[in-house]
Short mmCIF file of C-alpha atoms in Angstrom, two decimals:
data_model
loop_
_atom_site.label_atom_id
_atom_site.label_comp_id
_atom_site.label_asym_id
_atom_site.label_seq_id
_atom_site.Cartn_x
_atom_site.Cartn_y
_atom_site.Cartn_z
CA MET V 9 -6.84 25.68 13.19
CA GLU V 10 -6.41 25.13 9.42
CA GLU V 11 -4.91 21.40 8.81
CA LYS V 12 -1.30 21.26 7.71
CA LYS V 13 -0.75 19.61 4.15
CA ILE V 14 -0.11 16.12 3.60
CA ARG V 15 3.41 15.70 2.55
CA ILE V 16 4.45 12.99 -0.06
CA ALA V 17 8.22 11.97 -0.81
CA ILE V 18 8.52 10.86 -4.33
CA THR V 19 11.31 8.48 -5.35
CA HIS V 20 12.86 8.78 -8.60
CA GLY V 21 12.99 5.20 -9.43
CA ASP V 22 15.76 4.14 -12.18
CA THR V 23 17.37 7.10 -13.73
CA ASN V 24 17.70 5.90 -17.04
CA SER V 25 13.89 5.19 -17.23
CA THR V 26 10.88 7.59 -18.15
CA SER V 27 10.45 8.46 -14.51
CA TYR V 28 11.54 12.11 -14.33
CA GLU V 29 9.54 12.49 -17.56
CA THR V 30 6.70 11.87 -15.62
CA ILE V 31 7.49 13.70 -12.59
CA PHE V 32 7.72 16.67 -14.87
CA LYS V 33 4.43 16.31 -16.62
CA THR V 34 2.81 15.54 -12.93
CA PHE V 35 3.66 18.66 -11.98
CA ALA V 36 3.29 20.82 -15.03
CA ASP V 37 -0.16 21.86 -13.62
CA PRO V 38 0.64 24.04 -10.27
CA THR V 39 -2.89 23.27 -9.23
CA ILE V 40 -1.78 19.84 -8.02
CA LEU V 41 -0.03 21.57 -5.12
CA GLU V 42 -3.19 22.67 -3.72
CA LEU V 43 -3.35 19.23 -2.35
CA PHE V 44 -0.17 18.69 -1.11
CA THR V 45 3.40 19.47 -0.42
CA PRO V 46 6.02 17.07 -2.63
CA ILE V 47 9.24 16.30 -1.95
CA ILE V 48 11.24 14.97 -4.63
CA TYR V 49 14.22 12.17 -3.24
CA GLY V 50 16.54 12.36 -6.39
CA SER V 51 19.44 14.36 -7.87
CA PRO V 52 19.36 18.37 -9.32
CA LYS V 53 21.92 17.02 -12.11
CA ILE V 54 19.88 13.85 -13.05
CA ALA V 55 16.85 16.03 -13.09
CA ALA V 56 18.48 18.51 -15.39
CA TYR V 57 20.16 16.11 -17.63
CA HIS V 58 16.31 14.83 -18.34
CA ARG V 59 15.01 18.29 -18.43
CA LYS V 60 17.93 19.53 -21.43
CA SER V 61 17.26 15.79 -23.27
CA LEU V 62 13.61 16.18 -23.09
CA ASP V 63 13.24 20.17 -23.84
CA MET V 64 10.50 20.27 -21.24
CA GLN V 65 9.98 23.16 -18.37
CA ALA V 66 9.99 21.96 -15.15
CA ASN V 67 10.77 24.25 -11.97
CA PHE V 68 11.85 22.99 -8.98
CA THR V 69 12.68 24.07 -5.13
CA ILE V 70 16.24 22.48 -4.38
CA ILE V 71 16.58 21.53 -0.90
CA SER V 72 19.00 19.69 0.97
CA ASP V 73 16.76 19.04 3.73
CA ALA V 74 13.10 17.51 4.03
CA SER V 75 12.09 20.36 7.01
CA ASP V 76 12.98 22.86 4.69
CA ALA V 77 10.16 22.03 2.07
CA ASN V 78 8.09 24.74 0.82
CA GLU V 79 4.41 24.05 1.14
CA ASP V 80 3.70 25.87 -2.42
CA LYS V 81 7.04 24.76 -4.26
CA VAL V 82 7.73 21.53 -5.99
CA ASN V 83 10.79 20.75 -3.57
CA LEU V 84 13.84 18.65 -4.98
CA LEU V 85 16.11 17.00 -2.56
CA THR V 86 19.54 16.33 -3.05
CA CYS V 87 20.11 12.58 -2.01
CA PHE V 88 23.77 12.73 -3.56
CA ASP V 89 25.63 15.29 -5.27
CA ASN V 90 28.53 13.00 -7.36
CA GLU V 91 28.00 12.58 -11.41
CA VAL V 92 26.08 9.72 -12.28
CA LYS V 93 26.31 8.49 -16.03
CA VAL V 94 22.51 9.00 -17.70
CA GLU V 95 22.09 6.10 -20.00
CA LEU V 96 19.05 6.43 -21.55
CA GLY V 97 16.85 3.21 -21.80
CA ILE V 98 19.52 0.85 -20.14
CA ALA V 99 19.28 -0.78 -16.63
CA THR V 100 22.89 -0.35 -15.30
CA PRO V 101 24.15 -0.47 -11.86
CA ALA V 102 24.52 3.22 -11.60
CA SER V 103 20.91 3.90 -11.92
CA GLU V 104 20.00 1.05 -9.73
CA GLN V 105 22.38 2.65 -6.99
CA ALA V 106 20.60 5.90 -7.60
CA ALA V 107 17.41 4.35 -7.27
CA ARG V 108 18.47 3.03 -3.81
CA LYS V 109 19.99 6.10 -2.62
CA ALA V 110 16.42 7.94 -3.19
CA VAL V 111 14.81 5.22 -0.98
CA ASP V 112 17.46 4.98 1.88
CA ARG V 113 17.42 8.69 2.19
CA ALA V 114 13.69 8.90 2.09
CA LEU V 115 12.75 5.51 5.01
CA SER V 116 15.74 7.57 7.03
CA ASP V 117 13.84 10.64 6.89
CA PHE V 118 10.71 8.73 7.84
CA ASP V 119 12.46 7.84 10.76
CA LYS V 120 12.26 11.23 11.65
CA GLY V 121 8.74 12.08 10.82
CA LEU V 122 9.58 14.68 7.83
CA PHE V 123 6.98 13.24 5.70
CA ASP V 124 3.39 11.29 5.74
CA ALA V 125 3.46 8.94 2.87
CA LEU V 126 6.03 7.63 0.31
CA VAL V 127 5.17 7.26 -4.11
CA THR V 128 7.92 5.18 -5.37
CA LEU V 129 8.87 5.13 -8.85
CA PRO V 130 9.62 2.00 -10.63
CA ALA V 131 13.33 0.87 -10.26
CA VAL V 132 14.73 -3.52 -10.14
CA TYR V 133 17.56 -4.02 -7.84
CA GLY V 134 20.01 -6.60 -8.78
CA SER V 135 19.43 -6.75 -12.87
CA GLY V 136 22.88 -5.99 -13.16
CA SER V 137 25.70 -6.90 -11.15
CA ASP V 138 23.78 -7.99 -7.51
CA THR V 139 23.88 -11.70 -6.62
CA ASN V 140 20.38 -11.40 -4.77
CA PRO V 141 18.12 -9.16 -7.24
CA CYS V 142 15.09 -8.00 -4.97
CA THR V 143 11.82 -5.74 -6.24
CA GLN V 144 11.94 -2.31 -4.54
CA THR V 145 9.03 -3.46 -2.42
CA GLN V 146 11.65 -6.29 -1.04
CA TYR V 147 14.30 -3.85 -0.92
CA ILE V 148 12.04 -1.63 1.44
CA GLU V 149 10.58 -4.31 3.49
CA HIS V 150 14.14 -5.61 4.56
CA ALA V 151 15.42 -1.75 5.23
CA LEU V 152 12.66 -1.84 7.54
CA GLY V 153 13.14 -5.09 9.01
CA LEU V 154 9.89 -6.52 8.17
CA ASP V 155 11.38 -8.97 5.31
CA GLY V 156 7.72 -11.03 4.05
CA LYS V 157 5.42 -9.04 6.31
CA SER V 158 4.05 -6.80 3.59
CA LEU V 159 1.35 -7.14 1.01
CA THR V 160 1.00 -5.45 -2.13
CA ILE V 161 -2.37 -4.39 -2.90
CA HIS V 162 -2.93 -3.52 -6.76
CA THR V 163 -6.17 -1.25 -7.25
CA HIS V 164 -7.99 -0.33 -10.28
CA GLY V 165 -11.43 1.17 -9.85
CA PRO V 166 -13.67 -1.66 -7.72
CA LEU V 167 -10.78 -4.19 -8.22
CA ARG V 168 -8.43 -4.71 -4.99
CA ILE V 169 -6.13 -8.02 -5.79
CA ALA V 170 -3.12 -9.22 -3.73
CA SER V 171 -1.06 -12.61 -3.66
CA VAL V 172 -0.63 -14.27 -0.98
CA THR V 173 3.26 -15.72 -1.89
CA GLY V 174 3.88 -12.27 -3.74
CA ASP V 175 6.35 -11.88 -6.90
CA ILE V 176 8.44 -15.27 -6.57
CA PRO V 177 8.46 -18.11 -9.02
CA LEU V 178 5.18 -20.21 -9.58
CA GLY V 179 7.05 -23.65 -8.24
CA ASP V 180 8.50 -21.46 -5.28
CA ALA V 181 4.86 -20.05 -4.66
CA LEU V 182 3.64 -23.63 -4.40
CA ARG V 183 6.50 -24.72 -2.08
CA GLU V 184 5.43 -21.84 0.49
CA LEU V 185 1.90 -22.10 0.45
CA ARG V 186 0.68 -23.12 3.73
CA LYS V 187 -2.12 -22.31 5.80
CA GLU V 188 -0.76 -19.98 8.38
CA LEU V 189 0.85 -17.79 5.39
CA VAL V 190 -2.64 -17.97 3.92
CA ILE V 191 -4.40 -16.81 7.47
CA GLU V 192 -1.71 -14.10 7.94
CA LYS V 193 -1.89 -12.28 4.56
CA SER V 194 -5.71 -12.31 4.53
CA ALA V 195 -5.68 -10.37 7.81
CA THR V 196 -2.95 -7.82 6.40
CA PHE V 197 -5.54 -7.49 3.34
CA PHE V 198 -8.67 -7.14 5.99
CA ASN V 199 -7.06 -4.98 7.96
CA SER V 200 -5.75 -2.77 5.48
CA LEU V 201 -9.31 -2.46 3.84
CA LYS V 202 -10.91 -1.29 7.02
CA ARG V 203 -7.99 1.22 8.01
CA ASP V 204 -6.44 2.16 4.27
CA PHE V 205 -9.51 2.26 2.40
CA ARG V 206 -12.50 2.90 5.00
CA LEU V 207 -14.24 -0.40 4.77
CA SER V 208 -16.13 -1.04 7.72
CA ASN V 209 -16.47 -4.68 7.19
CA PRO V 210 -15.06 -5.50 4.03
CA ARG V 211 -15.62 -8.74 2.11
CA ILE V 212 -12.41 -10.79 0.58
CA ALA V 213 -12.51 -13.56 -1.91
CA LEU V 214 -9.74 -16.29 -1.63
CA LEU V 215 -9.06 -17.74 -5.02
CA GLN V 216 -8.33 -21.53 -5.54
CA VAL V 217 -4.63 -22.76 -6.71
CA ASN V 218 -6.70 -25.41 -9.20
CA PRO V 219 -9.37 -25.35 -11.41
CA GLN V 220 -10.85 -28.43 -9.69
CA PRO V 221 -10.69 -28.35 -5.91
CA GLY V 222 -7.68 -30.22 -5.02
CA ALA V 223 -4.71 -30.63 -1.55
CA GLU V 224 -4.15 -27.38 -1.39
CA GLU V 225 -7.95 -26.63 -1.65
CA GLU V 226 -9.11 -29.07 1.15
CA GLU V 227 -5.43 -28.69 3.18
CA ILE V 228 -4.73 -25.13 3.15
CA LEU V 229 -7.52 -22.95 2.16
CA LYS V 230 -10.66 -24.32 3.46
CA PRO V 231 -9.30 -24.70 7.10
CA ALA V 232 -7.81 -21.40 6.62
CA ILE V 233 -11.36 -19.80 5.45
CA ASN V 234 -12.79 -21.46 8.61
CA GLU V 235 -10.24 -20.08 10.90
CA LEU V 236 -10.21 -16.63 9.49
CA ARG V 237 -14.13 -16.67 10.14
CA SER V 238 -13.80 -17.63 13.46
CA ALA V 239 -11.15 -14.69 14.13
CA GLY V 240 -13.85 -12.64 12.85
CA VAL V 241 -12.50 -11.94 9.32
CA ASN V 242 -15.01 -11.86 6.20
CA ALA V 243 -13.40 -13.89 4.39
CA HIS V 244 -14.93 -16.51 1.09
CA GLY V 245 -14.46 -18.95 -0.94
CA PRO V 246 -12.46 -20.35 -2.20
CA TYR V 247 -13.24 -19.84 -5.91
CA PRO V 248 -11.94 -20.97 -9.28
CA ALA V 249 -9.81 -18.00 -10.95
CA ASP V 250 -11.05 -18.50 -14.47
CA VAL V 251 -15.11 -18.17 -13.47
CA PHE V 252 -14.55 -15.90 -10.90
CA PHE V 253 -13.09 -13.60 -13.24
CA ALA V 254 -14.98 -14.47 -16.28
CA HIS V 255 -18.33 -13.69 -14.00
CA TYR V 256 -17.06 -10.56 -12.72
CA ASP V 257 -17.44 -11.72 -9.50
CA TYR V 258 -14.69 -9.66 -8.21
CA LEU V 259 -17.61 -6.59 -7.97
CA ARG V 260 -19.26 -8.80 -5.28
CA PHE V 261 -16.15 -8.65 -2.77
CA ASP V 262 -13.88 -5.35 -1.36
CA GLY V 263 -11.15 -7.62 -1.90
CA THR V 264 -9.53 -10.91 -4.04
CA LEU V 265 -6.53 -12.81 -2.38
CA VAL V 266 -5.09 -15.03 -4.83
CA MET V 267 -2.51 -17.58 -4.36
CA TYR V 268 0.49 -16.56 -6.96
CA HIS V 269 1.07 -13.74 -8.71
CA ASN V 270 0.39 -14.58 -11.86
CA GLN V 271 -2.86 -15.69 -10.92
CA ALA V 272 -3.42 -11.55 -9.68
CA MET V 273 -1.23 -9.82 -12.47
CA THR V 274 -2.97 -11.41 -15.90
CA PRO V 275 -6.59 -10.23 -15.15
CA LEU V 276 -5.24 -7.31 -13.45
CA SER V 277 -3.43 -6.44 -17.07
CA MET V 278 -6.58 -7.49 -18.99
CA LEU V 279 -8.85 -5.34 -16.81
CA ALA V 280 -6.44 -1.95 -16.35
CA GLY V 281 -3.51 -2.32 -18.77
CA ASP V 282 -0.70 0.03 -17.52
CA SER V 283 -2.94 2.27 -15.27
CA SER V 284 -3.14 0.19 -11.98
CA ILE V 285 -1.58 1.41 -9.21
CA GLU V 286 -0.50 -0.19 -6.02
CA LEU V 287 -0.23 0.07 -1.83
CA THR V 288 2.04 -1.89 0.01
CA ALA V 289 0.10 -2.63 3.05
CA GLY V 290 1.65 -4.19 6.64
CA LEU V 291 4.48 -1.54 6.98
CA PRO V 292 4.34 1.34 9.27
CA VAL V 293 4.91 4.05 6.42
CA VAL V 294 2.31 4.32 3.57
CA VAL V 295 3.93 3.32 0.15
CA ALA V 296 2.19 3.79 -3.34
CA SER V 297 3.41 3.49 -6.50
CA PRO V 298 2.30 2.78 -9.98
CA THR V 299 2.07 -1.00 -11.22
CA THR V 300 4.79 -0.89 -13.92
CA GLU V 301 8.09 -1.98 -14.47
CA PRO V 302 11.01 1.02 -15.37
CA ASP V 303 10.13 2.24 -18.67
CA PHE V 304 13.19 1.82 -20.82
CA GLU V 305 11.59 1.60 -24.17
CA HIS V 306 10.43 5.07 -24.02
CA ALA V 307 12.73 6.87 -22.26
CA GLY V 308 13.81 10.04 -23.80
CA GLN V 309 10.99 10.19 -25.97
CA GLY V 310 8.58 12.38 -24.24
CA THR V 311 5.79 10.00 -24.97
CA SER V 312 4.96 8.43 -21.40
CA ASP V 313 2.03 8.80 -19.43
CA GLU V 314 2.14 10.32 -16.44
CA SER V 315 -1.48 9.34 -14.95
CA SER V 316 -0.15 6.37 -13.15
CA LEU V 317 1.73 8.53 -11.09
CA ARG V 318 -0.70 10.81 -10.41
CA ASP V 319 -3.32 8.10 -9.24
CA ALA V 320 -0.45 6.47 -7.13
CA ILE V 321 -0.10 9.85 -5.11
CA TYR V 322 -3.71 10.43 -4.66
CA LEU V 323 -3.92 6.97 -3.38
CA ALA V 324 -1.12 8.14 -1.30
CA ILE V 325 -3.08 11.04 0.08
CA ASP V 326 -6.43 9.37 0.39
CA THR V 327 -4.48 6.96 2.45
CA CYS V 328 -3.01 9.16 4.92
CA ARG V 329 -6.27 10.51 5.82
CA TYR V 330 -8.25 7.63 6.13
CA ARG V 331 -5.91 6.06 8.48
CA ARG V 332 -5.91 9.29 10.51
CA GLN V 333 -9.65 8.84 10.52
CA TYR V 334 -9.67 5.69 11.51
CA ASP V 335 -6.57 5.62 14.46
CA GLU V 336 -7.63 9.05 15.70
CA PRO V 337 -10.48 7.17 18.38
CA LEU V 338 -8.02 4.69 19.20
CA ASP V 339 -5.14 7.08 20.28
CA ASN V 340 -6.87 8.06 23.51
CA PRO V 341 -9.21 5.13 24.72
CA LEU V 342 -11.11 6.16 28.11
CA LYS V 343 -9.90 5.59 30.92
CA LYS V 344 -11.58 2.77 32.86
CA LEU V 345 -14.31 3.73 35.24
CA TYR V 346 -14.79 2.51 38.65
CA HIS V 347 -17.91 2.30 40.07
CA GLU V 348 -19.67 1.00 43.48
CA LYS V 349 -19.06 -2.75 43.90
CA ARG V 350 -22.36 -4.62 43.89
CA ASP V 351 -23.99 -7.99 43.69
CA GLU V 352 -23.94 -9.17 40.21
CA SER V 353 -24.04 -12.68 40.82
CA GLU V 354 -27.23 -14.99 39.10
CA LYS V 355 -29.05 -15.53 42.31
CA VAL V 356 -29.56 -11.58 42.43
CA ARG V 357 -29.82 -11.07 38.51
CA PHE V 358 -32.55 -13.09 38.38
CA ALA V 359 -34.34 -13.14 42.03
CA ILE V 360 -37.87 -12.35 41.74
CA PRO V 361 -38.55 -8.96 44.41
CA LYS V 362 -40.76 -9.69 46.98
CA LYS V 363 -44.02 -7.44 47.38
CA HIS V 364 -44.34 -5.25 50.37
CA GLU V 365 -47.00 -6.27 52.51
CA GLN V 366 -49.38 -3.25 53.46
CA LYS V 367 -49.50 -2.01 56.86
CA PRO V 368 -52.33 -2.27 58.70
CA GLN V 369 -54.63 0.95 59.35
#
């Protein structure tokens, strides 16, 4: 029986950025449809505006329900039908709201089992009128009722790097850092490397907070590493960040766990530029995305690079396949086999059998 194509939902991100341009360029090569079935969560009207503004060819099959997605077409699902003013290069409450509506519809459809993985184009919520700004990852966490439970893994070639405290100010990160949180995020990282990247016994490096060992290393990181090792997590460190990256020590490990955001993003930016991608671990849905902010500077110019979106799609496809391969043997465990009860005490196990006396002839 032929396996059904993986269905990838792609949310359109901030509609005043280059998001639709990267979508058009990604699907300009029709051979990509041999790998998966795309479902773009967006707006036909906004897509038409960008297509005309960029003077680009882009063909979509417009659908109103994800269950109607055609395997051999680029499906554009209408998330809302009202008019949204497009103001290229500017983050507005309307463009943020359009991004939210696409994510909301996609998460609702995931609950119904209508797609296999989610790829999100960049959006930042609350930069305008909201009093509680948040990242798109935080928004998805909250929508799923899993606030603070996910872990964003940034990837570029052999580098896989994640932050214990996430994308928050450094002062807040240091206040939040505690042994229990380090253990929790390390375990999430370890399990994701096994399940999502198919690494049998991944090695994780934890980096120091301070250039030289201080209170955080002695009271938080070293005890956490000891507990993780006792629990079977292959954790090592803590290592000073500058030496770790300067000596390319990250190549000796399958994952690197840093303690605060800039400790990850600075080396990542140096090594990958804008070409890194990210996977959000710890959620029931596979979520991959380009590691970029919305690109407003180049909106409407036709100069954006779609490679990070394409790579995020490939990561989502690979993760779906790896999870299925990992989970399949665990779905239907063998029932307990009952056998004849025997005396398995120490006395029986170590008893020396007596020699049989030969009968006289």
